[in-house]
Amino acid sequence: MTGDPPNRLLLAAEQVTRIYRVGARALPFTSPPHVSAVQNVTLMLHAGERLGIVGESGSGKSTLGRLLMGFDQPTHGRVLYCGRDIREFSRTERFGFHRAVQMVFQDTHGALNPRLRIFDQVIEPLDVHRLGTRQQRRNRVHDLLSKVGLPAAIAERYPAELSGGQRQRVVIARALALAPKILICDEPTSAADVSVQAQIVNLLDDLAQSERLTLVLVSHSLAVVRHLCTRVAVMHSGCIVEEAPAEVLFHEPLHPYTRALLGASPALARRRRRSTPVQSCTAISSPSGIGCAYASACPDVAELCRSAAPNLIELVPAHHVACHKVTTGRRSEKRIEEDHAGIGA
Amino acid sequence: MTWHESNLGAVRAYEPLRRLWARQSVRWRATRFAPLSALALAWLILLLISALLDSLLSSPDAISMDLRARLRPPLLFGGNWAHILGTDDLGQDILARLLLSVRTSLLVALVGSGLGALLGTTLGFIAAHFRGWIEESVQMLVDLQAAMPFTIIALALLAFFGNSFGLFLVIMGIYGWERYARLARSLALSALGQGYTLAVRSYGAGFLRLYGRHVLPNVAGPLIVNMILNFSEVILLESALSFLGLGVQPPLSSLGTMVGYGRTYVTTAWWIAVIPGVVIVLTVLSLSILGDRMQDRLNPANRSCR
């Protein structure tokens, strides 16, 4: 597990689209109403990286997480693990994939089986994968519990007897049982109160370092993402609208949606920014399906935005953005620069 | 001493009593057992014990014919201690036959509802797990089954294939499967939306582990209730078919056979038909009462503490 050189491409989504049917068709032979929860998303995850996926509710970030885990199949496009399509895995390859990629679920969604003791739940992945002897597995469970900062006595308890923070730790311990390379965390902190949130965030931070984890953090909390992640992708209506190293994104957001999102997040001891309220757009595809999904809420919308969807373009190295305004602006700047250079020469 | 203080004294004196009462009432509430369900349970236990101890309680010659003692009424209706529940037209002791019949009926109902539960629950889980065309076809089978009166199907099968105890058991087992399937499917679907089943799938656990260890224990409550209610329906169906002469065949006898047999004597010797009939009614009633009670207890909304 430590054999991976850093920056090796581990997991990739290639032009992934996931369309859900919502409701029955109105008339026979017409196409039923549908929602593209994820639309043409391309995303790379390199070893050692910590990728944050942020967006409002309904932006498709959780669906993207599920697609990366293989819980859900993309309608178009594919998800690659180490260069192989995860749908084409053989049984043994799939087992290997399960060992390498684990998910931390939100505790409020019943992430622990209420009828099983903590010990039985944490040891189960080891049982399924038949790792080590019974005694080794037993020891491993106690190791894992202490790693996430839980006393060994908790192993004998049932989930209902634990606090929310403890349960979330158990969920993390279970996800770590198979020593995965990649940990996909779906809103790991959204249900916890602030102090527990901080504990969990710090725990994930420590674990990512000590276990050499590659982290994917799906969250609507910008603070958590800012604290944990090295790279951030912002999702809106199923599309990635901006993707950049965390520092860059939080200091120089380019996309108007990102700017609105950052402006809307509450912060203490910061100068009050001009905050435009974020107009919520659920992922229901516009009737025409053309144009930028943010066009109806964008403060600097142009004619082009309503007629053509912008592509995700790498403007500056490692900084991608999908906005006509920004790209055309930059292009024209660039052209001017080139012109100047031409004149100079 | 003011009125308040004197009153306070009384309150103080009362306090331990009040606490005791509160604790008692909580305990009483927690373990409260309605007298009706206690009676129902007692009846079923009695039935079960007598069915199990049947061979001890009555020797084989107890059902031997005694033509000199034909059509004796039960004890309180002019009979004697030799035949507490009277005798039938061949002079067989009704009590001894009743014990034998109860055993057959319970066995049929137990195997029947067990088979139905197994078949229906498995199909329901399969439908929920694989979705797509598999789910559609299971649903279609369920609807088909629900749309046809089962007694007619059972009659047709028995008439077509001829009567054998094995076939009869299988038919009893098929009875009610569609309700298990429906229930199990919807329960499994809701369980599959929970994080723990996703987690179990995320480390690659198989179908058996997922459904046997994680889904089933969490959704067992409603299935058990359905099984109890189904149990009584199987007894009724068995009785009905046996009454019509298509169920359990002699020399085996069941409660339904006894009722059917006694039908011809109902004006002259009512006890031959009425006594097994009463047993059927009491058993089905007891099972229904217990099933309802289980439903109430297992409903999380009614559960005060666990």
Short mmCIF file of N, CA, C and O in Angstrom, two decimals, chain B residues 130-238:
data_model
loop_
_atom_site.label_atom_id
_atom_site.label_comp_id
_atom_site.label_asym_id
_atom_site.label_seq_id
_atom_site.Cartn_x
_atom_site.Cartn_y
_atom_site.Cartn_z
N PHE B 130 -31.75 -7.16 -6.98
CA PHE B 130 -31.35 -7.11 -8.39
C PHE B 130 -32.10 -6.06 -9.19
O PHE B 130 -31.66 -5.67 -10.26
N ARG B 131 -33.24 -5.61 -8.67
CA ARG B 131 -34.07 -4.65 -9.39
C ARG B 131 -34.29 -5.09 -10.83
O ARG B 131 -34.24 -6.28 -11.11
N GLY B 132 -34.57 -4.12 -11.70
CA GLY B 132 -34.69 -4.41 -13.12
C GLY B 132 -35.75 -5.45 -13.44
O GLY B 132 -36.78 -5.53 -12.77
N TRP B 133 -35.45 -6.29 -14.43
CA TRP B 133 -36.47 -7.23 -14.92
C TRP B 133 -36.76 -8.31 -13.89
O TRP B 133 -37.85 -8.86 -13.84
N ILE B 134 -35.77 -8.62 -13.04
CA ILE B 134 -36.02 -9.64 -12.02
C ILE B 134 -37.10 -9.16 -11.06
O ILE B 134 -38.05 -9.88 -10.73
N GLU B 135 -36.95 -7.89 -10.64
CA GLU B 135 -37.96 -7.32 -9.75
C GLU B 135 -39.33 -7.29 -10.41
O GLU B 135 -40.33 -7.67 -9.82
N GLU B 136 -39.31 -6.88 -11.69
CA GLU B 136 -40.58 -6.80 -12.42
C GLU B 136 -41.28 -8.15 -12.44
O GLU B 136 -42.49 -8.24 -12.23
N SER B 137 -40.50 -9.21 -12.72
CA SER B 137 -41.16 -10.51 -12.84
C SER B 137 -41.64 -11.02 -11.49
O SER B 137 -42.71 -11.63 -11.40
N VAL B 138 -40.87 -10.75 -10.43
CA VAL B 138 -41.35 -11.15 -9.11
C VAL B 138 -42.64 -10.41 -8.77
O VAL B 138 -43.61 -11.01 -8.29
N GLN B 139 -42.64 -9.13 -9.09
CA GLN B 139 -43.84 -8.33 -8.81
C GLN B 139 -45.04 -8.88 -9.58
O GLN B 139 -46.16 -8.93 -9.07
N MET B 140 -44.76 -9.28 -10.82
CA MET B 140 -45.83 -9.79 -11.65
C MET B 140 -46.40 -11.08 -11.04
O MET B 140 -47.61 -11.26 -10.95
N LEU B 141 -45.50 -11.97 -10.60
CA LEU B 141 -45.93 -13.21 -9.96
C LEU B 141 -46.75 -12.91 -8.71
O LEU B 141 -47.77 -13.55 -8.45
N VAL B 142 -46.30 -11.93 -7.95
CA VAL B 142 -47.00 -11.56 -6.73
C VAL B 142 -48.41 -11.09 -7.05
O VAL B 142 -49.39 -11.54 -6.44
N ASP B 143 -48.51 -10.23 -8.06
CA ASP B 143 -49.83 -9.72 -8.43
C ASP B 143 -50.74 -10.84 -8.94
O ASP B 143 -51.92 -10.89 -8.61
N LEU B 144 -50.14 -11.73 -9.72
CA LEU B 144 -50.88 -12.87 -10.25
C LEU B 144 -51.43 -13.70 -9.11
O LEU B 144 -52.61 -14.07 -9.08
N GLN B 145 -50.57 -13.99 -8.14
CA GLN B 145 -50.96 -14.81 -7.01
C GLN B 145 -52.06 -14.13 -6.19
O GLN B 145 -53.02 -14.76 -5.78
N ALA B 146 -51.87 -12.81 -6.01
CA ALA B 146 -52.82 -12.08 -5.18
C ALA B 146 -54.18 -11.98 -5.86
O ALA B 146 -55.21 -11.83 -5.20
N ALA B 147 -54.18 -12.06 -7.19
CA ALA B 147 -55.44 -11.88 -7.92
C ALA B 147 -56.27 -13.15 -7.95
O ALA B 147 -57.45 -13.10 -8.26
N MET B 148 -55.65 -14.29 -7.63
CA MET B 148 -56.40 -15.55 -7.71
C MET B 148 -56.73 -16.05 -6.32
O MET B 148 -55.88 -16.07 -5.45
N PRO B 149 -57.99 -16.48 -6.12
CA PRO B 149 -58.34 -17.05 -4.82
C PRO B 149 -57.55 -18.34 -4.58
O PRO B 149 -57.59 -19.24 -5.43
N PHE B 150 -56.87 -18.38 -3.45
CA PHE B 150 -55.95 -19.49 -3.28
C PHE B 150 -56.67 -20.83 -3.11
O PHE B 150 -56.16 -21.86 -3.54
N THR B 151 -57.85 -20.79 -2.48
CA THR B 151 -58.56 -22.05 -2.25
C THR B 151 -58.84 -22.76 -3.58
O THR B 151 -58.71 -23.98 -3.68
N ILE B 152 -59.18 -21.96 -4.59
CA ILE B 152 -59.47 -22.54 -5.91
C ILE B 152 -58.20 -23.19 -6.48
O ILE B 152 -58.22 -24.30 -7.00
N ILE B 153 -57.09 -22.46 -6.37
CA ILE B 153 -55.82 -23.01 -6.87
C ILE B 153 -55.52 -24.31 -6.17
O ILE B 153 -55.17 -25.33 -6.80
N ALA B 154 -55.66 -24.30 -4.83
CA ALA B 154 -55.33 -25.50 -4.06
C ALA B 154 -56.22 -26.65 -4.47
O ALA B 154 -55.75 -27.77 -4.69
N LEU B 155 -57.50 -26.36 -4.62
CA LEU B 155 -58.44 -27.42 -5.04
C LEU B 155 -58.05 -27.98 -6.39
O LEU B 155 -58.03 -29.19 -6.59
N ALA B 156 -57.74 -27.08 -7.32
CA ALA B 156 -57.37 -27.52 -8.66
C ALA B 156 -56.12 -28.39 -8.63
O ALA B 156 -56.07 -29.46 -9.24
N LEU B 157 -55.11 -27.93 -7.90
CA LEU B 157 -53.86 -28.69 -7.83
C LEU B 157 -54.11 -30.08 -7.23
O LEU B 157 -53.62 -31.09 -7.74
N LEU B 158 -54.87 -30.10 -6.13
CA LEU B 158 -55.10 -31.38 -5.45
C LEU B 158 -55.92 -32.32 -6.33
O LEU B 158 -55.67 -33.52 -6.39
N ALA B 159 -56.89 -31.73 -7.03
CA ALA B 159 -57.72 -32.57 -7.89
C ALA B 159 -56.93 -33.09 -9.08
O ALA B 159 -57.10 -34.21 -9.52
N PHE B 160 -56.01 -32.25 -9.58
CA PHE B 160 -55.26 -32.62 -10.78
C PHE B 160 -54.15 -33.64 -10.47
O PHE B 160 -54.00 -34.64 -11.13
N PHE B 161 -53.38 -33.34 -9.43
CA PHE B 161 -52.22 -34.20 -9.15
C PHE B 161 -52.54 -35.34 -8.20
O PHE B 161 -51.69 -36.14 -7.88
N GLY B 162 -53.77 -35.37 -7.70
CA GLY B 162 -54.09 -36.40 -6.74
C GLY B 162 -53.59 -36.00 -5.38
O GLY B 162 -52.71 -35.15 -5.25
N ASN B 163 -54.17 -36.60 -4.38
CA ASN B 163 -53.89 -36.12 -3.04
C ASN B 163 -52.76 -36.90 -2.40
O ASN B 163 -52.76 -38.11 -2.35
N SER B 164 -51.76 -36.15 -1.97
CA SER B 164 -50.73 -36.77 -1.14
C SER B 164 -50.35 -35.78 -0.06
O SER B 164 -50.51 -34.57 -0.24
N PHE B 165 -49.89 -36.29 1.05
CA PHE B 165 -49.59 -35.41 2.17
C PHE B 165 -48.47 -34.43 1.82
O PHE B 165 -48.51 -33.26 2.19
N GLY B 166 -47.51 -34.91 1.03
CA GLY B 166 -46.39 -34.04 0.63
C GLY B 166 -46.87 -32.87 -0.20
O GLY B 166 -46.54 -31.72 0.08
N LEU B 167 -47.68 -33.16 -1.21
CA LEU B 167 -48.21 -32.10 -2.07
C LEU B 167 -49.04 -31.12 -1.25
O LEU B 167 -48.96 -29.90 -1.43
N PHE B 168 -49.81 -31.68 -0.31
CA PHE B 168 -50.64 -30.85 0.54
C PHE B 168 -49.78 -29.86 1.33
O PHE B 168 -50.08 -28.67 1.42
N LEU B 169 -48.67 -30.38 1.87
CA LEU B 169 -47.75 -29.52 2.63
C LEU B 169 -47.19 -28.41 1.74
O LEU B 169 -47.11 -27.25 2.14
N VAL B 170 -46.80 -28.78 0.52
CA VAL B 170 -46.23 -27.79 -0.40
C VAL B 170 -47.25 -26.70 -0.71
O VAL B 170 -46.94 -25.50 -0.72
N ILE B 171 -48.49 -27.12 -0.93
CA ILE B 171 -49.54 -26.14 -1.24
C ILE B 171 -49.73 -25.19 -0.06
O ILE B 171 -49.86 -23.98 -0.23
N MET B 172 -49.73 -25.78 1.13
CA MET B 172 -49.85 -24.93 2.32
C MET B 172 -48.66 -23.96 2.40
O MET B 172 -48.79 -22.83 2.85
N GLY B 173 -47.50 -24.42 1.96
CA GLY B 173 -46.30 -23.59 2.00
C GLY B 173 -46.37 -22.44 1.02
O GLY B 173 -45.95 -21.33 1.31
N ILE B 174 -46.95 -22.74 -0.16
CA ILE B 174 -47.06 -21.67 -1.15
C ILE B 174 -48.04 -20.60 -0.69
O ILE B 174 -47.88 -19.43 -1.00
N TYR B 175 -49.01 -21.03 0.13
CA TYR B 175 -50.05 -20.09 0.53
C TYR B 175 -49.45 -18.89 1.28
O TYR B 175 -48.72 -19.04 2.25
N GLY B 176 -49.75 -17.71 0.80
CA GLY B 176 -49.33 -16.50 1.52
C GLY B 176 -47.95 -16.02 1.17
O GLY B 176 -47.49 -15.03 1.72
N TRP B 177 -47.25 -16.70 0.26
CA TRP B 177 -45.87 -16.28 -0.06
C TRP B 177 -45.84 -14.87 -0.61
O TRP B 177 -44.90 -14.13 -0.39
N GLU B 178 -46.92 -14.50 -1.35
CA GLU B 178 -46.87 -13.21 -2.03
C GLU B 178 -46.87 -12.06 -1.02
O GLU B 178 -46.27 -11.02 -1.26
N ARG B 179 -47.48 -12.29 0.14
CA ARG B 179 -47.45 -11.21 1.13
C ARG B 179 -46.06 -11.06 1.75
O ARG B 179 -45.59 -9.96 1.99
N TYR B 180 -45.42 -12.21 1.99
CA TYR B 180 -44.03 -12.13 2.47
C TYR B 180 -43.16 -11.42 1.45
O TYR B 180 -42.30 -10.61 1.79
N ALA B 181 -43.36 -11.78 0.18
CA ALA B 181 -42.50 -11.22 -0.87
C ALA B 181 -42.66 -9.71 -0.95
O ALA B 181 -41.68 -8.96 -1.00
N ARG B 182 -43.90 -9.26 -0.93
CA ARG B 182 -44.16 -7.82 -0.96
C ARG B 182 -43.51 -7.11 0.20
O ARG B 182 -42.82 -6.11 0.05
N LEU B 183 -43.79 -7.69 1.38
CA LEU B 183 -43.29 -7.09 2.61
C LEU B 183 -41.76 -7.07 2.62
O LEU B 183 -41.13 -6.05 2.89
N ALA B 184 -41.18 -8.23 2.29
CA ALA B 184 -39.72 -8.34 2.34
C ALA B 184 -39.08 -7.40 1.33
O ALA B 184 -38.05 -6.77 1.63
N ARG B 185 -39.70 -7.26 0.17
CA ARG B 185 -39.12 -6.37 -0.84
C ARG B 185 -39.10 -4.93 -0.34
O ARG B 185 -38.08 -4.26 -0.40
N SER B 186 -40.24 -4.49 0.15
CA SER B 186 -40.27 -3.08 0.56
C SER B 186 -39.38 -2.85 1.78
O SER B 186 -38.70 -1.82 1.87
N LEU B 187 -39.33 -3.80 2.69
CA LEU B 187 -38.46 -3.65 3.86
C LEU B 187 -36.99 -3.62 3.44
O LEU B 187 -36.20 -2.82 3.93
N ALA B 188 -36.65 -4.52 2.51
CA ALA B 188 -35.27 -4.57 2.05
C ALA B 188 -34.89 -3.29 1.33
O ALA B 188 -33.79 -2.76 1.49
N LEU B 189 -35.83 -2.77 0.53
CA LEU B 189 -35.53 -1.53 -0.19
C LEU B 189 -35.23 -0.40 0.79
O LEU B 189 -34.29 0.39 0.59
N SER B 190 -36.02 -0.32 1.87
CA SER B 190 -35.75 0.75 2.81
C SER B 190 -34.45 0.49 3.55
O SER B 190 -33.70 1.42 3.86
N ALA B 191 -34.14 -0.77 3.83
CA ALA B 191 -32.87 -1.07 4.51
C ALA B 191 -31.68 -0.78 3.59
O ALA B 191 -30.63 -0.34 4.05
N LEU B 192 -31.88 -0.99 2.28
CA LEU B 192 -30.78 -0.77 1.34
C LEU B 192 -30.44 0.71 1.21
O LEU B 192 -29.38 1.08 0.74
N GLY B 193 -31.37 1.56 1.61
CA GLY B 193 -31.08 2.99 1.60
C GLY B 193 -30.27 3.43 2.81
O GLY B 193 -29.79 4.55 2.85
N GLN B 194 -30.14 2.54 3.78
CA GLN B 194 -29.40 2.89 4.99
C GLN B 194 -27.90 2.78 4.75
O GLN B 194 -27.45 1.98 3.94
N GLY B 195 -27.15 3.57 5.49
CA GLY B 195 -25.70 3.58 5.31
C GLY B 195 -25.05 2.24 5.58
O GLY B 195 -24.10 1.86 4.90
N TYR B 196 -25.57 1.48 6.55
CA TYR B 196 -24.84 0.27 6.91
C TYR B 196 -24.85 -0.77 5.80
O TYR B 196 -23.87 -1.47 5.61
N THR B 197 -25.97 -0.83 5.02
CA THR B 197 -25.96 -1.80 3.93
C THR B 197 -25.01 -1.36 2.82
O THR B 197 -24.34 -2.19 2.22
N LEU B 198 -24.94 -0.05 2.60
CA LEU B 198 -23.97 0.45 1.61
C LEU B 198 -22.56 0.10 2.07
O LEU B 198 -21.73 -0.33 1.28
N ALA B 199 -22.31 0.29 3.37
CA ALA B 199 -20.98 -0.01 3.89
C ALA B 199 -20.65 -1.48 3.70
O ALA B 199 -19.55 -1.84 3.29
N VAL B 200 -21.63 -2.33 3.99
CA VAL B 200 -21.39 -3.76 3.85
C VAL B 200 -21.09 -4.10 2.39
O VAL B 200 -20.20 -4.89 2.08
N ARG B 201 -21.83 -3.44 1.48
CA ARG B 201 -21.55 -3.68 0.07
C ARG B 201 -20.19 -3.13 -0.32
O ARG B 201 -19.52 -3.67 -1.18
N SER B 202 -19.80 -2.02 0.33
CA SER B 202 -18.55 -1.36 -0.08
C SER B 202 -17.33 -2.23 0.23
O SER B 202 -16.30 -2.06 -0.39
N TYR B 203 -17.42 -3.14 1.21
CA TYR B 203 -16.27 -4.03 1.33
C TYR B 203 -16.51 -5.39 0.71
O TYR B 203 -15.82 -6.36 1.01
N GLY B 204 -17.51 -5.44 -0.14
CA GLY B 204 -17.63 -6.60 -1.01
C GLY B 204 -18.27 -7.82 -0.40
O GLY B 204 -18.00 -8.93 -0.83
N ALA B 205 -19.13 -7.63 0.61
CA ALA B 205 -19.79 -8.78 1.20
C ALA B 205 -20.80 -9.36 0.22
O ALA B 205 -21.35 -8.64 -0.60
N GLY B 206 -21.03 -10.66 0.34
CA GLY B 206 -21.93 -11.33 -0.60
C GLY B 206 -23.38 -11.17 -0.21
O GLY B 206 -23.72 -10.58 0.81
N PHE B 207 -24.24 -11.74 -1.07
CA PHE B 207 -25.69 -11.64 -0.90
C PHE B 207 -26.14 -12.20 0.46
O PHE B 207 -26.89 -11.58 1.19
N LEU B 208 -25.63 -13.39 0.78
CA LEU B 208 -26.06 -14.05 2.01
C LEU B 208 -25.70 -13.25 3.25
O LEU B 208 -26.50 -13.09 4.16
N ARG B 209 -24.47 -12.74 3.26
CA ARG B 209 -24.05 -11.97 4.42
C ARG B 209 -24.85 -10.68 4.54
O ARG B 209 -25.33 -10.33 5.61
N LEU B 210 -25.02 -10.03 3.41
CA LEU B 210 -25.74 -8.76 3.41
C LEU B 210 -27.17 -8.94 3.92
O LEU B 210 -27.62 -8.23 4.81
N TYR B 211 -27.86 -9.95 3.35
CA TYR B 211 -29.27 -10.08 3.71
C TYR B 211 -29.46 -10.90 4.98
O TYR B 211 -30.34 -10.60 5.78
N GLY B 212 -28.65 -11.92 5.18
CA GLY B 212 -28.82 -12.76 6.37
C GLY B 212 -28.39 -12.06 7.64
O GLY B 212 -29.04 -12.16 8.67
N ARG B 213 -27.30 -11.33 7.57
CA ARG B 213 -26.74 -10.79 8.80
C ARG B 213 -27.15 -9.35 9.03
O ARG B 213 -27.24 -8.91 10.18
N HIS B 214 -27.37 -8.60 7.96
CA HIS B 214 -27.62 -7.18 8.16
C HIS B 214 -29.07 -6.78 7.91
O HIS B 214 -29.67 -6.11 8.73
N VAL B 215 -29.62 -7.21 6.79
CA VAL B 215 -30.96 -6.75 6.46
C VAL B 215 -32.00 -7.50 7.30
O VAL B 215 -32.83 -6.89 7.98
N LEU B 216 -31.94 -8.83 7.29
CA LEU B 216 -32.99 -9.62 7.94
C LEU B 216 -33.16 -9.28 9.43
O LEU B 216 -34.29 -9.03 9.86
N PRO B 217 -32.10 -9.23 10.24
CA PRO B 217 -32.33 -8.90 11.65
C PRO B 217 -32.96 -7.53 11.86
O PRO B 217 -33.68 -7.32 12.83
N ASN B 218 -32.73 -6.63 10.94
CA ASN B 218 -33.28 -5.30 11.10
C ASN B 218 -34.71 -5.16 10.60
O ASN B 218 -35.39 -4.19 10.93
N VAL B 219 -35.15 -6.11 9.80
CA VAL B 219 -36.52 -6.01 9.28
C VAL B 219 -37.37 -7.19 9.74
O VAL B 219 -38.48 -7.38 9.27
N ALA B 220 -36.85 -7.99 10.67
CA ALA B 220 -37.53 -9.24 11.04
C ALA B 220 -38.89 -9.00 11.69
O ALA B 220 -39.80 -9.80 11.51
N GLY B 221 -39.04 -7.89 12.41
CA GLY B 221 -40.27 -7.66 13.16
C GLY B 221 -41.54 -7.83 12.35
O GLY B 221 -42.36 -8.72 12.64
N PRO B 222 -41.73 -7.02 11.33
CA PRO B 222 -42.95 -7.15 10.52
C PRO B 222 -43.09 -8.53 9.88
O PRO B 222 -44.21 -9.03 9.75
N LEU B 223 -41.98 -9.14 9.53
CA LEU B 223 -42.07 -10.47 8.92
C LEU B 223 -42.58 -11.50 9.92
O LEU B 223 -43.37 -12.38 9.58
N ILE B 224 -42.12 -11.37 11.18
CA ILE B 224 -42.58 -12.30 12.21
C ILE B 224 -44.08 -12.13 12.44
O ILE B 224 -44.83 -13.11 12.53
N VAL B 225 -44.50 -10.88 12.50
CA VAL B 225 -45.93 -10.62 12.69
C VAL B 225 -46.73 -11.24 11.55
O VAL B 225 -47.74 -11.92 11.76
N ASN B 226 -46.23 -11.04 10.33
CA ASN B 226 -46.92 -11.61 9.18
C ASN B 226 -46.98 -13.12 9.28
O ASN B 226 -47.97 -13.76 8.93
N MET B 227 -45.90 -13.71 9.80
CA MET B 227 -45.84 -15.16 9.91
C MET B 227 -46.88 -15.67 10.90
O MET B 227 -47.56 -16.66 10.64
N ILE B 228 -47.01 -14.96 12.02
CA ILE B 228 -47.99 -15.38 13.01
C ILE B 228 -49.41 -15.31 12.43
O ILE B 228 -50.21 -16.25 12.58
N LEU B 229 -49.68 -14.21 11.75
CA LEU B 229 -51.02 -14.07 11.18
C LEU B 229 -51.24 -15.10 10.08
O LEU B 229 -52.33 -15.66 9.93
N ASN B 230 -50.19 -15.36 9.31
CA ASN B 230 -50.29 -16.35 8.24
C ASN B 230 -50.51 -17.75 8.80
O ASN B 230 -51.24 -18.55 8.23
N PHE B 231 -49.88 -18.01 9.94
CA PHE B 231 -50.01 -19.31 10.59
C PHE B 231 -51.48 -19.66 10.81
O PHE B 231 -51.94 -20.74 10.50
N SER B 232 -52.23 -18.67 11.34
CA SER B 232 -53.64 -18.96 11.62
C SER B 232 -54.43 -19.13 10.32
O SER B 232 -55.35 -19.94 10.25
N GLU B 233 -54.02 -18.40 9.29
CA GLU B 233 -54.72 -18.55 8.02
C GLU B 233 -54.47 -19.92 7.40
O GLU B 233 -55.35 -20.50 6.77
N VAL B 234 -53.25 -20.42 7.60
CA VAL B 234 -52.94 -21.75 7.07
C VAL B 234 -53.78 -22.79 7.79
O VAL B 234 -54.30 -23.72 7.17
N ILE B 235 -53.96 -22.62 9.11
CA ILE B 235 -54.81 -23.56 9.84
C ILE B 235 -56.23 -23.53 9.27
O ILE B 235 -56.84 -24.58 9.04
N LEU B 236 -56.71 -22.34 8.99
CA LEU B 236 -58.06 -22.22 8.43
C LEU B 236 -58.16 -22.87 7.06
O LEU B 236 -59.12 -23.59 6.77
N LEU B 237 -57.16 -22.62 6.22
CA LEU B 237 -57.18 -23.18 4.87
C LEU B 237 -57.12 -24.70 4.94
O LEU B 237 -57.86 -25.40 4.23
N GLU B 238 -56.25 -25.17 5.81
CA GLU B 238 -56.12 -26.63 5.98
C GLU B 238 -57.46 -27.22 6.40
O GLU B 238 -57.91 -28.25 5.88
#
